[in-house]
N, CA, C and O atoms as a GROMACS GRO file, in nm:
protein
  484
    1UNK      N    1  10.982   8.435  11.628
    1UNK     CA    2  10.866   8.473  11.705
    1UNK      C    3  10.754   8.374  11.679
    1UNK      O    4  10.712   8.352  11.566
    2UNK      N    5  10.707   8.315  11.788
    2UNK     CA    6  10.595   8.210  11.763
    2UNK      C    7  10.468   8.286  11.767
    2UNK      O    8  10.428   8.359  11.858
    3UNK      N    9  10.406   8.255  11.643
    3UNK     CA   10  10.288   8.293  11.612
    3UNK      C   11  10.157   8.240  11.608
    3UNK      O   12  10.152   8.189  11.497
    4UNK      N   13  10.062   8.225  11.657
    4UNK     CA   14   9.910   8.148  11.626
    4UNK      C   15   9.815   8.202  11.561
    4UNK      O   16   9.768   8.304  11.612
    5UNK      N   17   9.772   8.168  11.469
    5UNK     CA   18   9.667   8.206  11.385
    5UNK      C   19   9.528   8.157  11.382
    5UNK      O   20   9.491   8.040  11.367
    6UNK      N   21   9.432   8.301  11.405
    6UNK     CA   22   9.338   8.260  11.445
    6UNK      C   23   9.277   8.276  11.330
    6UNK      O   24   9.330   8.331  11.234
    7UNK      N   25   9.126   8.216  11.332
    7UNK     CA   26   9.064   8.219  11.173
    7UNK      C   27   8.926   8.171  11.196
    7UNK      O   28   8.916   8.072  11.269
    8UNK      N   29   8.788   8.236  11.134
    8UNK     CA   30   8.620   8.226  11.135
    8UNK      C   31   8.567   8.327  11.219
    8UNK      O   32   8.453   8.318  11.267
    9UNK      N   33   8.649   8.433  11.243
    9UNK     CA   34   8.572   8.572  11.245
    9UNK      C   35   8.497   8.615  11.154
    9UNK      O   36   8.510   8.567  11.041
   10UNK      N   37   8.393   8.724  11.183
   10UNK     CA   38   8.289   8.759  11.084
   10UNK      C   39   8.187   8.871  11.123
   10UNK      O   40   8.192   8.936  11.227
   11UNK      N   41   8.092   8.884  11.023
   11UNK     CA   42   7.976   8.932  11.083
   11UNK      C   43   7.851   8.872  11.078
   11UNK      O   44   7.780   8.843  10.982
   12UNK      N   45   7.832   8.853  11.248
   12UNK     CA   46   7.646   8.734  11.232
   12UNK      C   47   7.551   8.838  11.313
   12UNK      O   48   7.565   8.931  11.393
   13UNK      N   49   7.455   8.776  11.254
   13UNK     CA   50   7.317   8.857  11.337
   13UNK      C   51   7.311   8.800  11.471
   13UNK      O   52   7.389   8.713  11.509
   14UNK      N   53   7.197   8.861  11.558
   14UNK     CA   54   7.225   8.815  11.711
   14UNK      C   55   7.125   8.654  11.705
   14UNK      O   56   7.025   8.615  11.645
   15UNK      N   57   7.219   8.598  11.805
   15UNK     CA   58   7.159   8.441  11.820
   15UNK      C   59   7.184   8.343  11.719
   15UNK      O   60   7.113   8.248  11.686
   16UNK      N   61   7.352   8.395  11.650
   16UNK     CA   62   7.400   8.343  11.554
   16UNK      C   63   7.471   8.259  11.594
   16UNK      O   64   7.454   8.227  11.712
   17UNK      N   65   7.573   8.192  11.520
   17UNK     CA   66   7.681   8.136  11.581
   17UNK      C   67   7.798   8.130  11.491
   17UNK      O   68   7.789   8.155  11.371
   18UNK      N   69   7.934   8.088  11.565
   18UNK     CA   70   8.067   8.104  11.494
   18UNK      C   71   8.120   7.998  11.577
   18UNK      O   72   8.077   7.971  11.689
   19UNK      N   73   8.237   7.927  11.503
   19UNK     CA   74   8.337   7.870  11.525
   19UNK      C   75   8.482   7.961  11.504
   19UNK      O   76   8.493   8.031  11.404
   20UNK      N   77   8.572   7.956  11.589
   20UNK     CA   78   8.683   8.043  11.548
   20UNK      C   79   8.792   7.926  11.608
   20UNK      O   80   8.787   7.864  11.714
   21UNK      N   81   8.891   7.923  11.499
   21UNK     CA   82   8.997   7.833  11.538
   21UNK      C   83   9.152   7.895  11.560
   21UNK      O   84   9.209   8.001  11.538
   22UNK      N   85   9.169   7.821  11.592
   22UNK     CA   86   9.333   7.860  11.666
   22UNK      C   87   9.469   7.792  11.625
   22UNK      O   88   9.487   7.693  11.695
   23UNK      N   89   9.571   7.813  11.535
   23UNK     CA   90   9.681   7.706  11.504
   23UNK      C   91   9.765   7.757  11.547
   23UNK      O   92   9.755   7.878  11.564
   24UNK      N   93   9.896   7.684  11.585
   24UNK     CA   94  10.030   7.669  11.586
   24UNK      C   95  10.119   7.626  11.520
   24UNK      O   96  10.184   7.530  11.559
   25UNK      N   97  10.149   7.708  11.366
   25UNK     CA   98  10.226   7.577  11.255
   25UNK      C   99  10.341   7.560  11.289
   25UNK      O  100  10.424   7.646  11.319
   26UNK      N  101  10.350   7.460  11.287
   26UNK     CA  102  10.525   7.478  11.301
   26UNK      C  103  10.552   7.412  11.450
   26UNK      O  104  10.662   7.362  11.472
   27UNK      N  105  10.458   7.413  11.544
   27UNK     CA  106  10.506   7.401  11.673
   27UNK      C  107  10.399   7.359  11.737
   27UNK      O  108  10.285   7.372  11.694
   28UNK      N  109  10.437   7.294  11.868
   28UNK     CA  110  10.391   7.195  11.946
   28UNK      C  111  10.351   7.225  12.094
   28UNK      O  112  10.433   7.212  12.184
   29UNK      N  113  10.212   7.268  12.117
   29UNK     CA  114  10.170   7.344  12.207
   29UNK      C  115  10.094   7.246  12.301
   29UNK      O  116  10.021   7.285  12.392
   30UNK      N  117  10.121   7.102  12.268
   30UNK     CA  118   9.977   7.015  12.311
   30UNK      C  119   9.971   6.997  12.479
   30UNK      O  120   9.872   6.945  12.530
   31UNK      N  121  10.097   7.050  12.569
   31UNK     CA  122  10.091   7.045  12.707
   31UNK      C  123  10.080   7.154  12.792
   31UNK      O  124  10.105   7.153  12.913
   32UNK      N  125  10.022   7.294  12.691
   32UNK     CA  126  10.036   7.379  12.739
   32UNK      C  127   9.871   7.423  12.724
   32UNK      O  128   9.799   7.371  12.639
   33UNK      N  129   9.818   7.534  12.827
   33UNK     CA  130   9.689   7.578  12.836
   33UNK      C  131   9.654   7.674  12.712
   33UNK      O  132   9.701   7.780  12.672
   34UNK      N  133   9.568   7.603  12.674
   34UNK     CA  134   9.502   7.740  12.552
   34UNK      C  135   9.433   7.811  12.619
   34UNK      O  136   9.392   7.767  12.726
   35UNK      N  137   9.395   7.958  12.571
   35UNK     CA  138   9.318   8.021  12.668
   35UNK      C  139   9.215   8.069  12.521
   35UNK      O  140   9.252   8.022  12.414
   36UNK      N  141   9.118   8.140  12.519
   36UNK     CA  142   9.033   8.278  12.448
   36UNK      C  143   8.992   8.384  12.521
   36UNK      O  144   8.912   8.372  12.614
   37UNK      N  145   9.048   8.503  12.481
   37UNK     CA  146   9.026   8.616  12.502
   37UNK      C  147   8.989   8.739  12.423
   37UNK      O  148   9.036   8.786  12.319
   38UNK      N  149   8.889   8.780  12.506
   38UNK     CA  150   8.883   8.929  12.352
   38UNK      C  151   8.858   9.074  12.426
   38UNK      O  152   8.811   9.096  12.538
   39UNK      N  153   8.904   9.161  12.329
   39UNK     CA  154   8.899   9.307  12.363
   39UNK      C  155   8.802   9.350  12.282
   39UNK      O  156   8.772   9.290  12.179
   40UNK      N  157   8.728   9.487  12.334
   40UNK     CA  158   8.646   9.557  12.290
   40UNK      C  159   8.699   9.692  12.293
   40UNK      O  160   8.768   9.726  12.390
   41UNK      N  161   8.676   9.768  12.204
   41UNK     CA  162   8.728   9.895  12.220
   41UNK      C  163   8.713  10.010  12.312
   41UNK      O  164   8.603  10.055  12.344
   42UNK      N  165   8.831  10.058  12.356
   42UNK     CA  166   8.832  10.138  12.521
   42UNK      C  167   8.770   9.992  12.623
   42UNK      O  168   8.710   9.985  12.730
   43UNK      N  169   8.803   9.928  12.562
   43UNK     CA  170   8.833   9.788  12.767
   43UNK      C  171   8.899   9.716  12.747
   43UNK      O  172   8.926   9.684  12.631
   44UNK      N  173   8.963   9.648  12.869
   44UNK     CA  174   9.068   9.563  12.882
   44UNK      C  175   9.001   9.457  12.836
   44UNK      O  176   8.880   9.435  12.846
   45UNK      N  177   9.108   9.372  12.770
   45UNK     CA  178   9.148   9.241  12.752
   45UNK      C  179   9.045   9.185  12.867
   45UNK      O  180   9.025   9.233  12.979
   46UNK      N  181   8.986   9.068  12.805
   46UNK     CA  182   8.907   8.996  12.896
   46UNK      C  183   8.923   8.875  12.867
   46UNK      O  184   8.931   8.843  12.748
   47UNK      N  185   8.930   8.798  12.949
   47UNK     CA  186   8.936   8.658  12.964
   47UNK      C  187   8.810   8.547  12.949
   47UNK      O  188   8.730   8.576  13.038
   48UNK      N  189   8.779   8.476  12.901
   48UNK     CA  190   8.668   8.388  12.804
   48UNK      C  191   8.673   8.220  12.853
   48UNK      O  192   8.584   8.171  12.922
   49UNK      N  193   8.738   8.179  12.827
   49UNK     CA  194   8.760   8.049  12.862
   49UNK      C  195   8.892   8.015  12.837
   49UNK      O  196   8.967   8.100  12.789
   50UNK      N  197   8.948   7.860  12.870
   50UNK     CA  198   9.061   7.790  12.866
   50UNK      C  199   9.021   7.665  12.849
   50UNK      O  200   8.902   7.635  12.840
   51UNK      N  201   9.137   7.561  12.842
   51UNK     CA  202   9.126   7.455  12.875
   51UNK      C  203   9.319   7.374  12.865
   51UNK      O  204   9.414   7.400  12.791
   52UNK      N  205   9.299   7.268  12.987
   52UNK     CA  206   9.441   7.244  12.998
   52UNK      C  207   9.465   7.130  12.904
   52UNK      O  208   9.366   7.100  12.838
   53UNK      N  209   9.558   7.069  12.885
   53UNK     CA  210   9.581   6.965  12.846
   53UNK      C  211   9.555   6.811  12.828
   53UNK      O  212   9.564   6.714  12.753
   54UNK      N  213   9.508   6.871  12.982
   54UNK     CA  214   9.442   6.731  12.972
   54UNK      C  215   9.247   6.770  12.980
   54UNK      O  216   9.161   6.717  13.050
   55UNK      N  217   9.234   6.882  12.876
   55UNK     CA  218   9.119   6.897  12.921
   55UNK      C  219   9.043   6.939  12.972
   55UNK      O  220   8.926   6.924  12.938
   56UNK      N  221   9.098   7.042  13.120
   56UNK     CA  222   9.022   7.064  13.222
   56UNK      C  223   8.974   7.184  13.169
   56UNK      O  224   9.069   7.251  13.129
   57UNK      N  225   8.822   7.264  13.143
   57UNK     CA  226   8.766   7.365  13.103
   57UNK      C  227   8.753   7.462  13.219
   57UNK      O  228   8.775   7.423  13.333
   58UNK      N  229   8.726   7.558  13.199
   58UNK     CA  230   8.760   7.720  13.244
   58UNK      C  231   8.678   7.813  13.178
   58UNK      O  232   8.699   7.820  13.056
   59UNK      N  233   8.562   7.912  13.237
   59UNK     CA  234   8.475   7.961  13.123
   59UNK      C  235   8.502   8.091  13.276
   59UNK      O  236   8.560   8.077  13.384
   60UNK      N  237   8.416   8.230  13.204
   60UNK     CA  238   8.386   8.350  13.268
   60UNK      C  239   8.216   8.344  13.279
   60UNK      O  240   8.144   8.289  13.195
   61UNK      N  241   8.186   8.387  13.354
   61UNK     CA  242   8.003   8.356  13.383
   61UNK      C  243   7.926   8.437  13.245
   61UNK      O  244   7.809   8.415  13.214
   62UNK      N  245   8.032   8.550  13.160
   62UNK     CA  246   7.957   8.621  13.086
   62UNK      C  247   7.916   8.497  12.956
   62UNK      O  248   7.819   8.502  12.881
   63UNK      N  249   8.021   8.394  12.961
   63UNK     CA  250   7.968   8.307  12.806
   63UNK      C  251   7.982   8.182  12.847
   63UNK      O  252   8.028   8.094  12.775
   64UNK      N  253   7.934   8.159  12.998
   64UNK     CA  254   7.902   7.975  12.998
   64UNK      C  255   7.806   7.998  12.951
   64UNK      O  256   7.750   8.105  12.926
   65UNK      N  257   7.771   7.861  12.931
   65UNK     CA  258   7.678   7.789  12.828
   65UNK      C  259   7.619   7.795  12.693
   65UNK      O  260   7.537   7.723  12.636
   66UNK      N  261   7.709   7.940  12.644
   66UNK     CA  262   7.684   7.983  12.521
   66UNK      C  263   7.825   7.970  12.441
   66UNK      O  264   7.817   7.980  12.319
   67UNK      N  265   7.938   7.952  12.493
   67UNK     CA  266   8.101   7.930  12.430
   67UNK      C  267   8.128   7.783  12.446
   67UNK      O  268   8.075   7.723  12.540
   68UNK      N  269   8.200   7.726  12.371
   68UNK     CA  270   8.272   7.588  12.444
   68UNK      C  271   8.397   7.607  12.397
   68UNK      O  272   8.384   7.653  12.283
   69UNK      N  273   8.497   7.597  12.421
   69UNK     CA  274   8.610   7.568  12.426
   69UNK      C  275   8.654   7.405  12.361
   69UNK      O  276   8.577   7.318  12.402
   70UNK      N  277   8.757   7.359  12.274
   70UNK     CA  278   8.772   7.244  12.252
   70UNK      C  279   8.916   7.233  12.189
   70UNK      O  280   8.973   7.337  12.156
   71UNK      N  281   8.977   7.108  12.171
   71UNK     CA  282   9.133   7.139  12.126
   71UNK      C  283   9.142   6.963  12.066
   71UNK      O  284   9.122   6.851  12.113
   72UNK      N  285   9.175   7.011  11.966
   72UNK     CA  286   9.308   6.904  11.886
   72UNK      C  287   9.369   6.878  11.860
   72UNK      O  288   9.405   6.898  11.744
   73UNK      N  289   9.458   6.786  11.976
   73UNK     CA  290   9.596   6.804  11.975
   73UNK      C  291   9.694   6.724  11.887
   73UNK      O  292   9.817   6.721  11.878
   74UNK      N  293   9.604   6.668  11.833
   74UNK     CA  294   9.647   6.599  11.639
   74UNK      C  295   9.708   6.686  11.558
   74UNK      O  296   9.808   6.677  11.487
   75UNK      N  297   9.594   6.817  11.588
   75UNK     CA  298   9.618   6.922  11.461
   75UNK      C  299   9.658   6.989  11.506
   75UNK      O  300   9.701   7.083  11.439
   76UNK      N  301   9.672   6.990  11.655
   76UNK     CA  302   9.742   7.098  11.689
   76UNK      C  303   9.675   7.268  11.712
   76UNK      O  304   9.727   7.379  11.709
   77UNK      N  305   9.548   7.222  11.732
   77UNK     CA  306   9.435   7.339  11.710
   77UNK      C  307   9.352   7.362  11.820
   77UNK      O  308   9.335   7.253  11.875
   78UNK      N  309   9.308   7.427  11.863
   78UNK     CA  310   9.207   7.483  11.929
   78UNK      C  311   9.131   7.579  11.914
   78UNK      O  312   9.162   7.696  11.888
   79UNK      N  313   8.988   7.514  11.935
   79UNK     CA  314   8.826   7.577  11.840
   79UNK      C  315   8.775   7.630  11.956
   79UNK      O  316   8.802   7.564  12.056
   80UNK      N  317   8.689   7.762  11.976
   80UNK     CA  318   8.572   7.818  12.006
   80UNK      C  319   8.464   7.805  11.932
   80UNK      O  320   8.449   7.838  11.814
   81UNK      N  321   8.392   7.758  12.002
   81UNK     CA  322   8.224   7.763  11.916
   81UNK      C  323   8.129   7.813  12.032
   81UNK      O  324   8.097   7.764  12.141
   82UNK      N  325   8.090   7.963  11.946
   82UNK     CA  326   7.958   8.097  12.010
   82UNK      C  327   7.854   8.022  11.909
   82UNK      O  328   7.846   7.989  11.791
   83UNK      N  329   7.767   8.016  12.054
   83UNK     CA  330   7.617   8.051  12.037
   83UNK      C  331   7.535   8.126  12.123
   83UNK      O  332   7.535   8.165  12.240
   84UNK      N  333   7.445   8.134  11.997
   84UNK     CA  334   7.374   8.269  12.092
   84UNK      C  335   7.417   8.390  12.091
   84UNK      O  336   7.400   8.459  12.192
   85UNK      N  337   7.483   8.443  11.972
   85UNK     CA  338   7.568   8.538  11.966
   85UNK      C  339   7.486   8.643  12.036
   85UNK      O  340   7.366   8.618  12.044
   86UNK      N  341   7.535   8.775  12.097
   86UNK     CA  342   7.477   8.900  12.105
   86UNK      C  343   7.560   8.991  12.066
   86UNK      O  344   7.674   8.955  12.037
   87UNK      N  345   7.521   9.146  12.056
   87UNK     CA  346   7.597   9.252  12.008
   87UNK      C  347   7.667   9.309  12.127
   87UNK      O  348   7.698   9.428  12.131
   88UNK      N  349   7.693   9.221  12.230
   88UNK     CA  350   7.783   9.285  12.331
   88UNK      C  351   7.917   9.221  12.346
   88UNK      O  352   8.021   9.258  12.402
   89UNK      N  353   7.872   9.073  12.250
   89UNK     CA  354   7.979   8.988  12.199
   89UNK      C  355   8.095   9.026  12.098
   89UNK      O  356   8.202   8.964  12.096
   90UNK      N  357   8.076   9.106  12.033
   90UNK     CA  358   8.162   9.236  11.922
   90UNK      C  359   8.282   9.273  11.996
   90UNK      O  360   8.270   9.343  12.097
   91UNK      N  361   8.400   9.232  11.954
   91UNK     CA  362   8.511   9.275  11.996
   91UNK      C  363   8.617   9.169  11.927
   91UNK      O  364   8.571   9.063  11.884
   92UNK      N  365   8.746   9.194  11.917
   92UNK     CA  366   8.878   9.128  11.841
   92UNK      C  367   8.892   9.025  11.918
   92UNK      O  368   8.950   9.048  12.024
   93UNK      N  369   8.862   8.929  11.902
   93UNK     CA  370   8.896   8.751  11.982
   93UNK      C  371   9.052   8.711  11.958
   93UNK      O  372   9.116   8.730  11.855
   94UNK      N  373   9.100   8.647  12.086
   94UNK     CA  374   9.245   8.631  12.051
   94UNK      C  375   9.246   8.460  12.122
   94UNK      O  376   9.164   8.414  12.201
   95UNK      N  377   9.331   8.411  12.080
   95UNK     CA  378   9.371   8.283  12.141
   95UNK      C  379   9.544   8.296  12.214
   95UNK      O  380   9.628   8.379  12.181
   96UNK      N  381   9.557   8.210  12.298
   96UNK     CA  382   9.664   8.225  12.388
   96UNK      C  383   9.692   8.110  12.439
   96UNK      O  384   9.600   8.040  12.483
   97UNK      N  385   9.859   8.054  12.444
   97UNK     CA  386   9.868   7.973  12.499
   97UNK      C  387   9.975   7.987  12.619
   97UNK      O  388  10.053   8.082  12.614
   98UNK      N  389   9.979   7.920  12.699
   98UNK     CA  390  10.086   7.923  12.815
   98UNK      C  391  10.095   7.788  12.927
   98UNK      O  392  10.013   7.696  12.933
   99UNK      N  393  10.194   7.800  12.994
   99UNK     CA  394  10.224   7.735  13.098
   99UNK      C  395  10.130   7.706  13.205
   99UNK      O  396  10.130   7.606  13.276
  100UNK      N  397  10.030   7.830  13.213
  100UNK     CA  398   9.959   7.807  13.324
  100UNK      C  399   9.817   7.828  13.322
  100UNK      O  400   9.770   7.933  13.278
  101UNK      N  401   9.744   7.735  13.368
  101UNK     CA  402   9.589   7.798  13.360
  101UNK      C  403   9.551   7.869  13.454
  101UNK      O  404   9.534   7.829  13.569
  102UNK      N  405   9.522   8.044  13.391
  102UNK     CA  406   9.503   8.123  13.469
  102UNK      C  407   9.391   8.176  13.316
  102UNK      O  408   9.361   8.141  13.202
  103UNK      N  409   9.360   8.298  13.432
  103UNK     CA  410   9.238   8.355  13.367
  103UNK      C  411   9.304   8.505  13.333
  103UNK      O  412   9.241   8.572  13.252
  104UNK      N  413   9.447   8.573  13.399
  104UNK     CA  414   9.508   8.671  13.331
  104UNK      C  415   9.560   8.648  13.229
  104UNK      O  416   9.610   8.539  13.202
  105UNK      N  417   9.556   8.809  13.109
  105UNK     CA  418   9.659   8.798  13.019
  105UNK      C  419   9.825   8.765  13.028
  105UNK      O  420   9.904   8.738  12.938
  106UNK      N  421   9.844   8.779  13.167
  106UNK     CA  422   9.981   8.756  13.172
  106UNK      C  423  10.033   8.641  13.233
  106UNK      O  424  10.135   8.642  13.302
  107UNK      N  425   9.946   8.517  13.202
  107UNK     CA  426   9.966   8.390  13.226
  107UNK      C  427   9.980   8.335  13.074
  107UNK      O  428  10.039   8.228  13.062
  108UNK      N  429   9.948   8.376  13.000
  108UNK     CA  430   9.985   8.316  12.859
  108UNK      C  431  10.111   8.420  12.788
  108UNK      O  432  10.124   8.542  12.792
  109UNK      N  433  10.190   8.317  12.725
  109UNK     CA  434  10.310   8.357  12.659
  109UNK      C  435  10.309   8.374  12.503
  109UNK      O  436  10.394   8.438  12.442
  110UNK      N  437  10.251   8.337  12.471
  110UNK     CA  438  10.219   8.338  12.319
  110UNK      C  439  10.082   8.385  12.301
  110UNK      O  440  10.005   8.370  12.396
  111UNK      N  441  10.024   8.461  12.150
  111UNK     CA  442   9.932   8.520  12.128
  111UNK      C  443   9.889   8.483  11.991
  111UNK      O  444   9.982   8.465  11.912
  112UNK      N  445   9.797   8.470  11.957
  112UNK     CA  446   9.768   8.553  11.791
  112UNK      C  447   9.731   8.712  11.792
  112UNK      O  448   9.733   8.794  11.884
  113UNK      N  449   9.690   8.724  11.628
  113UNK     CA  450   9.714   8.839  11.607
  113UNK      C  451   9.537   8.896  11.632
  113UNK      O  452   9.515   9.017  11.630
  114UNK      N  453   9.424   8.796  11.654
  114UNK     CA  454   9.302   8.871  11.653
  114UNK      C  455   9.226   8.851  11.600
  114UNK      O  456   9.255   8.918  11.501
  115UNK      N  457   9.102   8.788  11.567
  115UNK     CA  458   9.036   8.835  11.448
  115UNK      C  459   8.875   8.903  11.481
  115UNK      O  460   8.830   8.879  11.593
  116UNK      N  461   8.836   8.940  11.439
  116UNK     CA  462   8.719   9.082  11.469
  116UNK      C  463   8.551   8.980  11.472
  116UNK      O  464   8.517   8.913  11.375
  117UNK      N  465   8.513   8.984  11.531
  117UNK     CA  466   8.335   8.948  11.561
  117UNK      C  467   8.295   9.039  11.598
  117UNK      O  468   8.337   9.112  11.688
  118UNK      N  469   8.159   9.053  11.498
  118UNK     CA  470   8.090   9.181  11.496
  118UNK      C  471   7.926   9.138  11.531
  118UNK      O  472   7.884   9.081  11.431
  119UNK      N  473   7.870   9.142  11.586
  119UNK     CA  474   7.743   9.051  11.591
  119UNK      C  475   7.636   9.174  11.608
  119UNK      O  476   7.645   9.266  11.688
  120UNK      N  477   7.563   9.159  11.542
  120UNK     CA  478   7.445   9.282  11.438
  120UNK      C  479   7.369   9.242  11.549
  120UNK      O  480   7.383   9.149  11.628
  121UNK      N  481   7.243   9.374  11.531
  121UNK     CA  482   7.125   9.322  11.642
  121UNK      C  483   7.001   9.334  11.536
  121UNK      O  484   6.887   9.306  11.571
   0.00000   0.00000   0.00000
């Protein structure tokens, strides 16, 4: 089972910021779309940004200009960096990769497991 591990979840005050990264050990994701997505409790899975392979970025109107999306395909990683945090931003962040750049969960085939941002007011 291919796994990605995400990692720099936390708890920040509002108008904070975080980096949260994304790996694939073991395996070689560099032609495929990363996506970020996060859930909040009682709502669907929501879709955040992407970016393809070669680059091409993908954001939701709720976190342009406050998310960027970025990937290294050296390391094999792909980073989110929030600013401007707010407390509506609070919910389990996931990274995703797949075949296709789409903005559904069911365009990515692989997942991590989550990690929790909590952003205080």
């Amino acid at each position: 089972q291919v796994q990605l591990v995400e990692s720099g979840g936390g708890l920040v005050q509002a108008g904070g910021s975080l980096r949260l990264s994304c790996a694939a050990p073991g395996r070689t994701f560099n032609t495929y779309t990363k996506g970020w997505f996060r859930q909040a409790p009682g709502k669907e899975r929501e879709f955040l940004t992407s970016i393809t392979w070669g680059g091409v970025t993908n954001y939701a109107d709720s976190v342009k200009d406050r998310f960027t999306i970025t990937r290294d395909n050296a390391k094999n990683t792909v980073y989110l960096q929030m600013n401007s945090l707010k407390p509506e931003d609070t919910a389990v962040y996931y990274c995703a990769t797949g075949r296709v750049a789409g903005r559904n969960p069911g365009d990515y085939s692989y997942w991590g497991q989550g990690t929790q941002v909590t952003v205080s007011s």
